[in-house]
mmCIF file of C-alpha atoms in Angstrom:
data_model
loop_
_atom_site.group_PDB
_atom_site.id
_atom_site.type_symbol
_atom_site.label_atom_id
_atom_site.label_comp_id
_atom_site.label_asym_id
_atom_site.label_seq_id
_atom_site.Cartn_x
_atom_site.Cartn_y
_atom_site.Cartn_z
ATOM 1 C CA MET P 1 0.000 0.000 0.000
ATOM 2 C CA VAL P 2 2.828 2.415 0.855
ATOM 3 C CA LEU P 3 4.549 1.702 -2.450
ATOM 4 C CA ASN P 4 1.247 2.482 -4.161
ATOM 5 C CA TYR P 5 1.081 5.951 -2.594
ATOM 6 C CA ILE P 6 4.757 6.652 -3.299
ATOM 7 C CA TRP P 7 4.370 5.587 -6.934
ATOM 8 C CA ILE P 8 1.355 7.859 -7.376
ATOM 9 C CA ALA P 9 3.226 10.723 -5.687
ATOM 10 C CA PHE P 10 6.135 10.391 -8.132
ATOM 11 C CA PHE P 11 3.840 11.028 -11.092
ATOM 12 C CA ILE P 12 1.645 13.726 -9.557
ATOM 13 C CA ILE P 13 4.570 15.764 -8.199
ATOM 14 C CA ALA P 14 6.472 15.397 -11.473
ATOM 15 C CA PHE P 15 3.427 16.436 -13.541
ATOM 16 C CA VAL P 16 2.682 19.507 -11.397
ATOM 17 C CA ILE P 17 6.306 20.686 -11.474
ATOM 18 C CA ALA P 18 6.520 20.144 -15.239
ATOM 19 C CA LEU P 19 3.250 22.046 -15.769
ATOM 20 C CA VAL P 20 4.514 24.981 -13.703
ATOM 21 C CA LYS P 21 7.757 25.022 -15.689
ATOM 22 C CA LEU P 22 5.858 25.026 -18.963
ATOM 23 C CA VAL P 23 3.315 27.739 -18.035
ATOM 24 C CA PHE P 24 5.500 30.118 -16.045
ATOM 25 C CA LEU P 25 9.014 29.470 -17.406
ATOM 26 C CA GLY P 26 8.208 28.508 -20.975
ATOM 27 C CA ASP P 27 10.146 25.271 -20.613
ATOM 28 C CA PHE P 28 8.956 23.246 -23.605
ATOM 29 C CA GLU P 29 11.577 20.530 -23.039
ATOM 30 C CA VAL P 30 10.368 19.204 -19.696
ATOM 31 C CA PHE P 31 7.432 17.099 -20.929
ATOM 32 C CA PRO P 32 9.431 15.506 -23.788
ATOM 33 C CA ALA P 33 12.177 14.733 -21.241
ATOM 34 C CA MET P 34 9.656 13.066 -18.937
ATOM 35 C CA MET P 35 8.201 10.965 -21.753
ATOM 36 C CA ASP P 36 11.671 9.977 -22.930
ATOM 37 C CA SER P 37 12.384 8.934 -19.360
ATOM 38 C CA THR P 38 9.344 6.635 -19.241
ATOM 39 C CA PHE P 39 10.522 4.761 -22.338
ATOM 40 C CA SER P 40 14.178 4.594 -21.335
ATOM 41 C CA SER P 41 13.323 3.516 -17.778
ATOM 42 C CA SER P 42 11.013 0.726 -18.944
ATOM 43 C CA LYS P 43 13.736 -0.458 -21.317
ATOM 44 C CA THR P 44 16.257 -0.367 -18.480
ATOM 45 C CA ALA P 45 13.920 -2.399 -16.259
ATOM 46 C CA PHE P 46 13.624 -5.104 -18.905
ATOM 47 C CA GLU P 47 17.382 -5.125 -19.502
ATOM 48 C CA ILE P 48 18.015 -5.499 -15.773
ATOM 49 C CA SER P 49 15.594 -8.434 -15.590
ATOM 50 C CA LEU P 50 17.113 -9.986 -18.704
ATOM 51 C CA GLY P 51 20.584 -9.551 -17.259
ATOM 52 C CA LEU P 52 19.477 -11.187 -14.023
ATOM 53 C CA THR P 53 18.210 -14.299 -15.815
ATOM 54 C CA GLY P 54 21.593 -15.957 -16.176
ATOM 55 C CA VAL P 55 22.780 -14.977 -12.706
ATOM 56 C CA LEU P 56 19.527 -16.090 -11.095
ATOM 57 C CA SER P 57 19.644 -19.405 -12.915
ATOM 58 C CA LEU P 58 23.251 -19.952 -11.827
ATOM 59 C CA TRP P 59 22.795 -19.166 -8.153
ATOM 60 C CA LEU P 60 19.416 -20.755 -7.647
ATOM 61 C CA GLY P 61 20.886 -23.845 -9.302
ATOM 62 C CA ILE P 62 23.818 -23.795 -6.860
ATOM 63 C CA MET P 63 21.416 -23.232 -3.958
ATOM 64 C CA LYS P 64 19.339 -26.241 -5.014
ATOM 65 C CA ILE P 65 22.492 -28.384 -4.900
ATOM 66 C CA GLY P 66 23.294 -27.005 -1.445
ATOM 67 C CA GLU P 67 19.746 -27.643 -0.307
ATOM 68 C CA LYS P 68 19.774 -31.276 -1.460
ATOM 69 C CA GLY P 69 23.331 -31.711 -0.204
ATOM 70 C CA GLY P 70 22.344 -30.628 3.303
ATOM 71 C CA ILE P 71 24.534 -27.508 3.598
ATOM 72 C CA VAL P 72 21.585 -25.137 3.877
ATOM 73 C CA ASN P 73 20.189 -27.221 6.749
ATOM 74 C CA VAL P 74 23.580 -27.186 8.504
ATOM 75 C CA LEU P 75 23.713 -23.395 8.254
ATOM 76 C CA ALA P 76 20.161 -23.212 9.554
ATOM 77 C CA ARG P 77 21.061 -25.239 12.643
ATOM 78 C CA LEU P 78 24.185 -23.178 13.343
ATOM 79 C CA LEU P 79 22.290 -19.898 13.073
ATOM 80 C CA SER P 80 19.215 -21.113 14.870
ATOM 81 C CA PRO P 81 19.998 -19.503 18.295
ATOM 82 C CA VAL P 82 20.316 -16.036 16.723
ATOM 83 C CA PHE P 83 17.543 -16.392 14.170
ATOM 84 C CA VAL P 84 15.083 -17.641 16.767
ATOM 85 C CA LYS P 85 15.486 -14.260 18.482
ATOM 86 C CA LEU P 86 15.615 -12.087 15.360
ATOM 87 C CA PHE P 87 13.014 -14.066 13.374
ATOM 88 C CA PRO P 88 10.751 -15.556 16.067
ATOM 89 C CA ASP P 89 8.079 -16.535 13.503
ATOM 90 C CA ILE P 90 10.455 -18.831 11.571
ATOM 91 C CA PRO P 91 10.428 -22.433 12.858
ATOM 92 C CA LYS P 92 13.664 -23.456 14.539
ATOM 93 C CA GLY P 93 16.112 -25.015 12.079
ATOM 94 C CA HIS P 94 14.083 -24.130 8.973
ATOM 95 C CA PRO P 95 16.217 -24.111 5.762
ATOM 96 C CA VAL P 96 15.299 -20.470 5.058
ATOM 97 C CA THR P 97 17.745 -19.389 7.776
ATOM 98 C CA GLY P 98 20.579 -20.824 5.689
ATOM 99 C CA SER P 99 19.366 -18.932 2.613
ATOM 100 C CA ILE P 100 19.112 -15.685 4.597
ATOM 101 C CA PHE P 101 22.644 -16.157 5.894
ATOM 102 C CA MET P 102 24.008 -16.777 2.381
ATOM 103 C CA ASN P 103 22.285 -13.638 1.103
ATOM 104 C CA ILE P 104 23.587 -11.451 3.930
ATOM 105 C CA ALA P 105 27.108 -12.861 3.531
ATOM 106 C CA ALA P 106 27.060 -12.094 -0.214
ATOM 107 C CA ASN P 107 25.877 -8.534 0.494
ATOM 108 C CA MET P 108 28.587 -8.006 3.090
ATOM 109 C CA LEU P 109 31.238 -9.025 0.572
ATOM 110 C CA GLY P 110 29.814 -6.730 -2.098
ATOM 111 C CA LEU P 111 28.810 -9.687 -4.304
ATOM 112 C CA ASP P 112 25.614 -8.112 -5.654
ATOM 113 C CA ASN P 113 25.178 -10.611 -8.480
ATOM 114 C CA ALA P 114 25.171 -13.468 -5.985
ATOM 115 C CA ALA P 115 23.145 -11.664 -3.299
ATOM 116 C CA THR P 116 20.025 -11.014 -5.395
ATOM 117 C CA PRO P 117 19.270 -14.623 -6.416
ATOM 118 C CA LEU P 118 20.071 -15.850 -2.909
ATOM 119 C CA GLY P 119 17.698 -13.232 -1.512
ATOM 120 C CA LEU P 120 14.928 -14.204 -3.934
ATOM 121 C CA LYS P 121 15.355 -17.819 -2.881
ATOM 122 C CA ALA P 122 14.985 -16.786 0.760
ATOM 123 C CA MET P 123 11.832 -14.791 -0.085
ATOM 124 C CA GLU P 124 10.269 -17.814 -1.768
ATOM 125 C CA GLN P 125 10.935 -19.906 1.341
ATOM 126 C CA LEU P 126 9.562 -17.164 3.601
ATOM 127 C CA GLN P 127 6.436 -17.008 1.423
ATOM 128 C CA GLU P 128 5.898 -20.727 2.051
ATOM 129 C CA LEU P 129 5.666 -19.913 5.767
ATOM 130 C CA ASN P 130 3.476 -16.858 5.178
ATOM 131 C CA THR P 131 -0.204 -17.368 6.071
ATOM 132 C CA LYS P 132 -1.360 -14.236 4.216
ATOM 133 C CA LYS P 133 0.097 -14.591 0.732
ATOM 134 C CA ASP P 134 -0.504 -10.977 -0.360
ATOM 135 C CA THR P 135 0.799 -9.408 2.868
ATOM 136 C CA ALA P 136 4.410 -9.109 4.044
ATOM 137 C CA SER P 137 5.131 -11.200 7.132
ATOM 138 C CA ASN P 138 7.331 -10.020 10.015
ATOM 139 C CA PRO P 139 10.289 -12.239 8.971
ATOM 140 C CA MET P 140 10.034 -10.908 5.396
ATOM 141 C CA ILE P 141 10.210 -7.319 6.630
ATOM 142 C CA MET P 142 13.168 -7.981 8.937
ATOM 143 C CA PHE P 143 14.965 -9.736 6.084
ATOM 144 C CA LEU P 144 14.234 -6.870 3.675
ATOM 145 C CA VAL P 145 15.495 -4.274 6.167
ATOM 146 C CA LEU P 146 18.730 -6.233 6.623
ATOM 147 C CA ASN P 147 19.127 -5.976 2.846
ATOM 148 C CA THR P 148 18.135 -2.342 2.414
ATOM 149 C CA SER P 149 20.414 -1.193 5.225
ATOM 150 C CA GLY P 150 23.251 -2.292 2.953
ATOM 151 C CA LEU P 151 25.794 -3.837 5.342
ATOM 152 C CA THR P 152 28.963 -4.056 3.205
ATOM 153 C CA LEU P 153 32.446 -5.010 4.314
ATOM 154 C CA ILE P 154 34.275 -4.618 0.998
ATOM 155 C CA PRO P 155 33.062 -1.727 -1.230
ATOM 156 C CA ILE P 156 35.203 -2.727 -4.213
ATOM 157 C CA SER P 157 33.229 -0.963 -6.944
ATOM 158 C CA ILE P 158 33.327 2.407 -5.169
ATOM 159 C CA MET P 159 37.090 2.191 -4.713
ATOM 160 C CA VAL P 160 37.471 1.310 -8.409
ATOM 161 C CA TYR P 161 35.449 4.388 -9.433
ATOM 162 C CA ARG P 162 37.601 6.568 -7.194
ATOM 163 C CA ALA P 163 40.763 5.180 -8.755
ATOM 164 C CA GLN P 164 39.436 5.780 -12.268
ATOM 165 C CA LEU P 165 38.558 9.381 -11.411
ATOM 166 C CA GLY P 166 42.032 10.178 -10.121
ATOM 167 C CA ALA P 167 41.738 9.896 -6.348
ATOM 168 C CA ALA P 168 45.148 10.107 -4.695
ATOM 169 C CA GLN P 169 44.074 7.422 -2.195
ATOM 170 C CA PRO P 170 41.079 5.492 -3.625
ATOM 171 C CA THR P 171 40.721 3.415 -0.444
ATOM 172 C CA ASP P 172 40.500 6.334 1.986
ATOM 173 C CA ILE P 173 36.710 5.925 2.144
ATOM 174 C CA PHE P 174 36.929 2.243 3.127
ATOM 175 C CA ILE P 175 36.771 2.687 6.900
ATOM 176 C CA PRO P 176 34.162 5.517 6.775
ATOM 177 C CA ILE P 177 31.856 3.349 4.606
ATOM 178 C CA LEU P 178 32.315 0.382 6.933
ATOM 179 C CA LEU P 179 31.331 2.500 9.931
ATOM 180 C CA ALA P 180 28.365 4.191 8.223
ATOM 181 C CA THR P 181 26.886 0.942 6.875
ATOM 182 C CA PHE P 182 27.282 -0.723 10.276
ATOM 183 C CA PHE P 183 25.254 2.036 11.958
ATOM 184 C CA SER P 184 22.630 1.840 9.198
ATOM 185 C CA THR P 185 22.177 -1.904 9.704
ATOM 186 C CA LEU P 186 22.156 -1.629 13.482
ATOM 187 C CA ALA P 187 19.489 1.081 13.307
ATOM 188 C CA GLY P 188 17.438 -1.028 10.885
ATOM 189 C CA VAL P 189 17.480 -4.036 13.204
ATOM 190 C CA ILE P 190 16.545 -1.942 16.263
ATOM 191 C CA ILE P 191 13.738 -0.034 14.480
ATOM 192 C CA THR P 192 12.213 -3.180 12.981
ATOM 193 C CA SER P 193 12.470 -4.965 16.328
ATOM 194 C CA LEU P 194 10.548 -2.125 17.968
ATOM 195 C CA TYR P 195 7.811 -2.380 15.328
ATOM 196 C CA GLN P 196 7.602 -6.147 15.730
ATOM 197 C CA LYS P 197 8.037 -6.102 19.530
ATOM 198 C CA ILE P 198 11.176 -8.251 19.366
ATOM 199 C CA ASN P 199 13.262 -8.188 22.546
ATOM 200 C CA LEU P 200 16.917 -7.582 21.700
ATOM 201 C CA LEU P 201 17.986 -7.292 25.345
ATOM 202 C CA ASN P 202 18.870 -10.941 25.765
ATOM 203 C CA ARG P 203 22.174 -12.770 26.091
ATOM 204 C CA THR P 204 22.143 -14.224 22.565
ATOM 205 C CA MET P 205 21.465 -10.966 20.731
ATOM 206 C CA LEU P 206 23.777 -8.883 22.924
ATOM 207 C CA LEU P 207 26.614 -11.342 22.290
ATOM 208 C CA THR P 208 25.844 -11.409 18.562
ATOM 209 C CA LEU P 209 25.684 -7.642 18.161
ATOM 210 C CA GLY P 210 28.734 -7.205 20.381
ATOM 211 C CA GLY P 211 30.613 -9.823 18.376
ATOM 212 C CA ALA P 212 29.640 -8.070 15.141
ATOM 213 C CA ALA P 213 30.985 -4.804 16.531
ATOM 214 C CA LEU P 214 34.277 -6.498 17.449
ATOM 215 C CA LEU P 215 34.485 -8.073 13.987
ATOM 216 C CA VAL P 216 33.989 -4.682 12.343
ATOM 217 C CA ALA P 217 36.690 -3.223 14.584
ATOM 218 C CA ALA P 218 39.087 -6.075 13.719
ATOM 219 C CA ILE P 219 38.489 -5.638 9.983
ATOM 220 C CA ILE P 220 39.041 -1.901 10.269
ATOM 221 C CA TRP P 221 42.297 -2.499 12.117
ATOM 222 C CA GLY P 222 43.501 -5.251 9.757
ATOM 223 C CA PHE P 223 42.877 -3.340 6.550
ATOM 224 C CA GLY P 224 44.260 -0.212 8.134
ATOM 225 C CA GLN P 225 47.662 -1.941 8.240
ATOM 226 C CA LEU P 226 47.702 -2.404 4.438
ATOM 227 C CA ASP P 227 48.599 0.063 1.719
ATOM 228 C CA SER P 228 45.968 0.934 -0.894
ATOM 229 C CA VAL P 229 47.239 -1.432 -3.612
ATOM 230 C CA LEU P 230 47.513 -4.413 -1.291
ATOM 231 C CA MET P 231 44.143 -3.624 0.304
ATOM 232 C CA ASN P 232 42.422 -3.783 -3.091
ATOM 233 C CA LYS P 233 44.164 -7.036 -3.974
ATOM 234 C CA VAL P 234 43.403 -8.703 -0.654
ATOM 235 C CA SER P 235 39.750 -7.644 -0.533
ATOM 236 C CA THR P 236 39.091 -8.613 -4.166
ATOM 237 C CA SER P 237 40.859 -11.953 -3.810
ATOM 238 C CA ALA P 238 39.149 -12.767 -0.511
ATOM 239 C CA ALA P 239 35.690 -12.116 -1.950
ATOM 240 C CA ASN P 240 36.256 -14.207 -5.065
ATOM 241 C CA ILE P 241 38.019 -17.066 -3.253
ATOM 242 C CA LEU P 242 35.139 -17.267 -0.795
ATOM 243 C CA LEU P 243 32.598 -17.252 -3.621
ATOM 244 C CA MET P 244 34.297 -20.090 -5.496
ATOM 245 C CA THR P 245 34.756 -22.005 -2.225
ATOM 246 C CA ILE P 246 31.001 -21.845 -1.638
ATOM 247 C CA ILE P 247 30.257 -23.217 -5.116
ATOM 248 C CA VAL P 248 32.745 -26.111 -4.780
ATOM 249 C CA ALA P 249 31.601 -26.891 -1.206
ATOM 250 C CA PHE P 250 27.977 -27.119 -2.327
ATOM 251 C CA ILE P 251 28.892 -29.448 -5.191
ATOM 252 C CA LEU P 252 31.021 -31.672 -2.933
ATOM 253 C CA ALA P 253 28.222 -31.796 -0.357
ATOM 254 C CA GLY P 254 25.868 -32.941 -3.115
ATOM 255 C CA VAL P 255 28.317 -35.631 -4.205
ATOM 256 C CA ARG P 256 28.697 -36.796 -0.590
ATOM 257 C CA LYS P 257 24.915 -37.132 -0.296
ATOM 258 C CA LYS P 258 24.879 -38.994 -3.636
ATOM 259 C CA VAL P 259 22.789 -36.248 -5.255
ATOM 260 C CA ASN P 260 22.706 -35.936 -9.038
ATOM 261 C CA VAL P 261 24.225 -32.448 -8.861
ATOM 262 C CA TYR P 262 23.671 -31.719 -12.543
ATOM 263 C CA ASP P 263 19.940 -32.481 -12.363
ATOM 264 C CA ALA P 264 19.656 -30.546 -9.099
ATOM 265 C CA PHE P 265 21.353 -27.550 -10.714
ATOM 266 C CA ILE P 266 18.982 -27.663 -13.708
ATOM 267 C CA GLU P 267 15.981 -27.851 -11.375
ATOM 268 C CA GLY P 268 17.076 -24.748 -9.490
ATOM 269 C CA ALA P 269 18.092 -22.920 -12.665
ATOM 270 C CA LYS P 270 14.584 -23.312 -14.083
ATOM 271 C CA ASP P 271 13.261 -21.508 -11.018
ATOM 272 C CA GLY P 272 15.762 -18.707 -11.673
ATOM 273 C CA PHE P 273 14.444 -18.140 -15.183
ATOM 274 C CA SER P 274 10.796 -17.985 -14.078
ATOM 275 C CA THR P 275 11.680 -15.634 -11.209
ATOM 276 C CA ALA P 276 13.458 -13.226 -13.568
ATOM 277 C CA VAL P 277 10.348 -13.071 -15.754
ATOM 278 C CA ARG P 278 8.043 -12.466 -12.769
ATOM 279 C CA ILE P 279 9.885 -9.380 -11.546
ATOM 280 C CA ILE P 280 9.753 -7.481 -14.882
ATOM 281 C CA PRO P 281 6.413 -5.672 -14.245
ATOM 282 C CA TYR P 282 7.483 -4.579 -10.758
ATOM 283 C CA LEU P 283 10.805 -3.245 -12.011
ATOM 284 C CA VAL P 284 9.151 -1.357 -14.868
ATOM 285 C CA ALA P 285 6.710 0.268 -12.436
ATOM 286 C CA ILE P 286 9.268 1.491 -9.907
ATOM 287 C CA LEU P 287 11.964 2.593 -12.392
ATOM 288 C CA VAL P 288 9.522 4.518 -14.586
ATOM 289 C CA GLY P 289 8.191 6.388 -11.531
ATOM 290 C CA ILE P 290 11.709 7.293 -10.415
ATOM 291 C CA GLY P 291 12.720 8.329 -13.934
ATOM 292 C CA VAL P 292 9.751 10.712 -14.319
ATOM 293 C CA PHE P 293 10.457 12.225 -10.893
ATOM 294 C CA ARG P 294 14.065 12.935 -11.875
ATOM 295 C CA ALA P 295 13.287 14.225 -15.367
ATOM 296 C CA SER P 296 10.773 16.768 -14.053
ATOM 297 C CA GLY P 297 13.450 18.482 -11.953
ATOM 298 C CA ALA P 298 11.796 17.506 -8.669
ATOM 299 C CA MET P 299 15.046 16.052 -7.342
ATOM 300 C CA ASP P 300 16.952 19.293 -8.031
ATOM 301 C CA MET P 301 14.239 21.331 -6.290
ATOM 302 C CA LEU P 302 14.398 19.043 -3.269
ATOM 303 C CA ILE P 303 18.167 19.484 -2.974
ATOM 304 C CA GLY P 304 17.844 23.264 -3.339
ATOM 305 C CA GLY P 305 15.227 23.369 -0.593
ATOM 306 C CA ILE P 306 17.409 21.396 1.787
ATOM 307 C CA GLU P 307 20.389 23.680 1.131
ATOM 308 C CA TRP P 308 18.286 26.786 1.768
ATOM 309 C CA THR P 309 16.888 25.328 5.002
ATOM 310 C CA VAL P 310 20.308 24.340 6.355
ATOM 311 C CA ALA P 311 21.739 27.766 5.516
ATOM 312 C CA ALA P 312 18.751 29.522 7.102
ATOM 313 C CA VAL P 313 19.388 27.858 10.475
ATOM 314 C CA GLY P 314 23.100 28.640 10.281
ATOM 315 C CA GLY P 315 24.253 25.119 9.487
ATOM 316 C CA ASP P 316 27.215 24.109 7.364
ATOM 317 C CA THR P 317 26.088 23.383 3.793
ATOM 318 C CA ASP P 318 29.254 21.640 2.574
ATOM 319 C CA PHE P 319 27.517 18.270 2.644
ATOM 320 C CA VAL P 320 24.525 19.360 0.525
ATOM 321 C CA GLY P 321 26.352 18.914 -2.781
ATOM 322 C CA ALA P 322 26.617 15.171 -2.081
ATOM 323 C CA LEU P 323 22.957 14.751 -1.095
ATOM 324 C CA PRO P 324 21.742 13.775 -4.602
ATOM 325 C CA THR P 325 23.587 10.477 -4.137
ATOM 326 C CA ALA P 326 21.962 9.897 -0.740
ATOM 327 C CA LEU P 327 18.466 10.785 -1.968
ATOM 328 C CA MET P 328 18.814 8.714 -5.135
ATOM 329 C CA LYS P 329 20.235 5.604 -3.439
ATOM 330 C CA PRO P 330 16.917 4.323 -2.005
ATOM 331 C CA LEU P 331 15.340 4.800 -5.451
ATOM 332 C CA SER P 332 17.930 3.573 -7.932
ATOM 333 C CA GLY P 333 21.352 1.980 -7.544
ATOM 334 C CA SER P 334 22.502 2.983 -11.027
ATOM 335 C CA GLY P 335 21.067 6.490 -10.523
ATOM 336 C CA ALA P 336 22.957 6.898 -7.252
ATOM 337 C CA ARG P 337 26.115 5.580 -8.893
ATOM 338 C CA GLY P 338 25.706 8.203 -11.590
ATOM 339 C CA MET P 339 25.222 10.907 -8.952
ATOM 340 C CA MET P 340 28.363 9.723 -7.138
ATOM 341 C CA VAL P 341 30.440 9.815 -10.316
ATOM 342 C CA ASP P 342 28.997 13.229 -11.186
ATOM 343 C CA ALA P 343 29.914 14.585 -7.743
ATOM 344 C CA MET P 344 33.488 13.333 -8.038
ATOM 345 C CA THR P 345 33.761 14.673 -11.595
ATOM 346 C CA THR P 346 32.339 18.085 -10.669
ATOM 347 C CA TYR P 347 34.018 18.689 -7.311
ATOM 348 C CA GLY P 348 36.984 16.296 -7.508
ATOM 349 C CA ALA P 349 37.426 12.739 -6.264
ATOM 350 C CA ASP P 350 39.368 13.954 -3.213
ATOM 351 C CA SER P 351 37.006 16.809 -2.345
ATOM 352 C CA PHE P 352 34.778 16.623 0.710
ATOM 353 C CA ILE P 353 31.678 16.299 -1.498
ATOM 354 C CA GLY P 354 33.339 13.646 -3.673
ATOM 355 C CA ARG P 355 34.293 11.535 -0.674
ATOM 356 C CA LEU P 356 30.946 12.007 1.069
ATOM 357 C CA SER P 357 29.066 10.928 -2.059
ATOM 358 C CA CYS P 358 31.094 7.686 -2.002
ATOM 359 C CA ILE P 359 30.231 7.114 1.658
ATOM 360 C CA PHE P 360 26.538 7.702 0.858
ATOM 361 C CA GLN P 361 26.756 5.198 -1.990
ATOM 362 C CA GLY P 362 28.227 2.537 0.279
ATOM 363 C CA SER P 363 26.278 3.156 3.484
ATOM 364 C CA THR P 364 22.796 1.975 2.351
ATOM 365 C CA ASP P 365 21.156 0.008 -0.444
ATOM 366 C CA THR P 366 18.412 0.593 -3.036
ATOM 367 C CA THR P 367 15.400 0.320 -0.741
ATOM 368 C CA PHE P 368 12.590 0.685 -3.299
ATOM 369 C CA TYR P 369 14.345 -1.495 -5.863
ATOM 370 C CA ILE P 370 14.828 -4.277 -3.306
ATOM 371 C CA LEU P 371 11.242 -3.987 -2.057
ATOM 372 C CA ALA P 372 9.860 -4.044 -5.604
ATOM 373 C CA VAL P 373 11.974 -7.004 -6.733
ATOM 374 C CA TYR P 374 11.809 -9.137 -3.587
ATOM 375 C CA PHE P 375 8.140 -8.572 -2.783
ATOM 376 C CA GLY P 376 7.220 -8.690 -6.466
ATOM 377 C CA SER P 377 8.897 -12.078 -6.890
ATOM 378 C CA VAL P 378 6.411 -13.659 -4.462
ATOM 379 C CA GLY P 379 3.342 -11.501 -5.158
ATOM 380 C CA ILE P 380 3.357 -9.371 -1.986
ATOM 381 C CA VAL P 381 1.243 -6.209 -2.399
ATOM 382 C CA LYS P 382 0.718 -5.151 1.243
ATOM 383 C CA THR P 383 4.152 -4.159 2.550
ATOM 384 C CA ARG P 384 3.049 -3.032 6.061
ATOM 385 C CA HIS P 385 5.945 -1.293 7.864
ATOM 386 C CA ALA P 386 8.694 -2.459 5.457
ATOM 387 C CA VAL P 387 9.060 0.892 3.678
ATOM 388 C CA THR P 388 9.060 2.878 6.930
ATOM 389 C CA CYS P 389 11.717 0.694 8.571
ATOM 390 C CA GLY P 390 13.828 0.592 5.418
ATOM 391 C CA LEU P 391 13.784 4.374 4.975
ATOM 392 C CA LEU P 392 14.526 5.014 8.661
ATOM 393 C CA ALA P 393 17.554 2.705 8.363
ATOM 394 C CA ASP P 394 18.578 4.689 5.265
ATOM 395 C CA LEU P 395 18.187 7.947 7.219
ATOM 396 C CA ALA P 396 20.398 6.593 10.002
ATOM 397 C CA GLY P 397 23.000 5.656 7.388
ATOM 398 C CA VAL P 398 22.872 9.132 5.824
ATOM 399 C CA ILE P 399 23.238 10.886 9.182
ATOM 400 C CA ALA P 400 26.082 8.553 10.162
ATOM 401 C CA ALA P 401 27.773 9.115 6.783
ATOM 402 C CA ILE P 402 27.670 12.910 7.192
ATOM 403 C CA ALA P 403 29.028 12.778 10.751
ATOM 404 C CA ILE P 404 31.764 10.305 9.816
ATOM 405 C CA ALA P 405 32.753 12.317 6.716
ATOM 406 C CA TYR P 406 33.196 15.447 8.846
ATOM 407 C CA LEU P 407 35.208 13.383 11.346
ATOM 408 C CA PHE P 408 37.554 11.934 8.716
ATOM 409 C CA PHE P 409 37.648 14.616 6.006
ATOM 410 C CA GLY P 410 36.008 17.773 7.402
#
């Protein structure tokens, strides 16, 4: 329902702004730009879905091997103490906990191509447990918020962009991103737990969250000992070695269980193809709405209003130039990436705005894209508090990113 209102708002706001521009400013280009955006955005949505087909088929095939080989069940049992607290509506030891773990691990390593199919697999399993098939369940919402909060340990792509655009130290945003995304995820978990009346003040969750904080601190310290070239090599190699290890481990587990791994892979791959087709309408809807909103100039007006407000209360406006990346990130990953590159190109890769835009890009994920794709893949139309929790986690990430950027680069 919330997505419905937001989608309608995109079009109405864009149309009103375009009409005002036409009548009062004589801007005859705004409506053609909006219409061009609808066509280009729908084409982009289809291309994204088409591009996902192969990746979905691959990873859902691998997951099917892991499922039949027993690895997913092993992961479920290991994670059961934590997931019982965080996802109290999921039966203890259910295989979906293994799928959720695999998805979160892929996200943390920056393996987007692997994370999406693993996440869609988890959503299908959560839908099997869902008693109201058109309404998001509590576990679905918690899982979605963990995704949209964007916990990432190795932001490889951002560091590559910085290197390409001439940053003297492309990896100098590594620790700030790690800190900002950690606060975003922590806020998302706490906010969703409050909505769902989940008690986090217990020994298991306190140890888990405390352990996660120590792990983040250890990673920060370890990578801080490396120079930029070695850091890139180590992080890239670690991510890819882990990914290939997972694939081989799943296949070996299937062989050990005497599973026909080839047939199991084909079975899962067929599900990947059908899933990619199912998400096309949802992607078209959300990307067209975002494209029209941008083309009308509404995004530029929003940024200008924020800058005026901050200046009026005597605040520092240095961060405002990077806000387009933060505001675009919940709507479109590629759009936010474009805003980040534009900020670094305009102000310089090593400028405060250039660095802050990179931290924004890495601190959260594409909330509306994830909601549209994940919920759309299983036919969820009533999202309940998913959008609210996801956006509040995004807001926490943005605030943390600004504070951390001033701490490191201000």
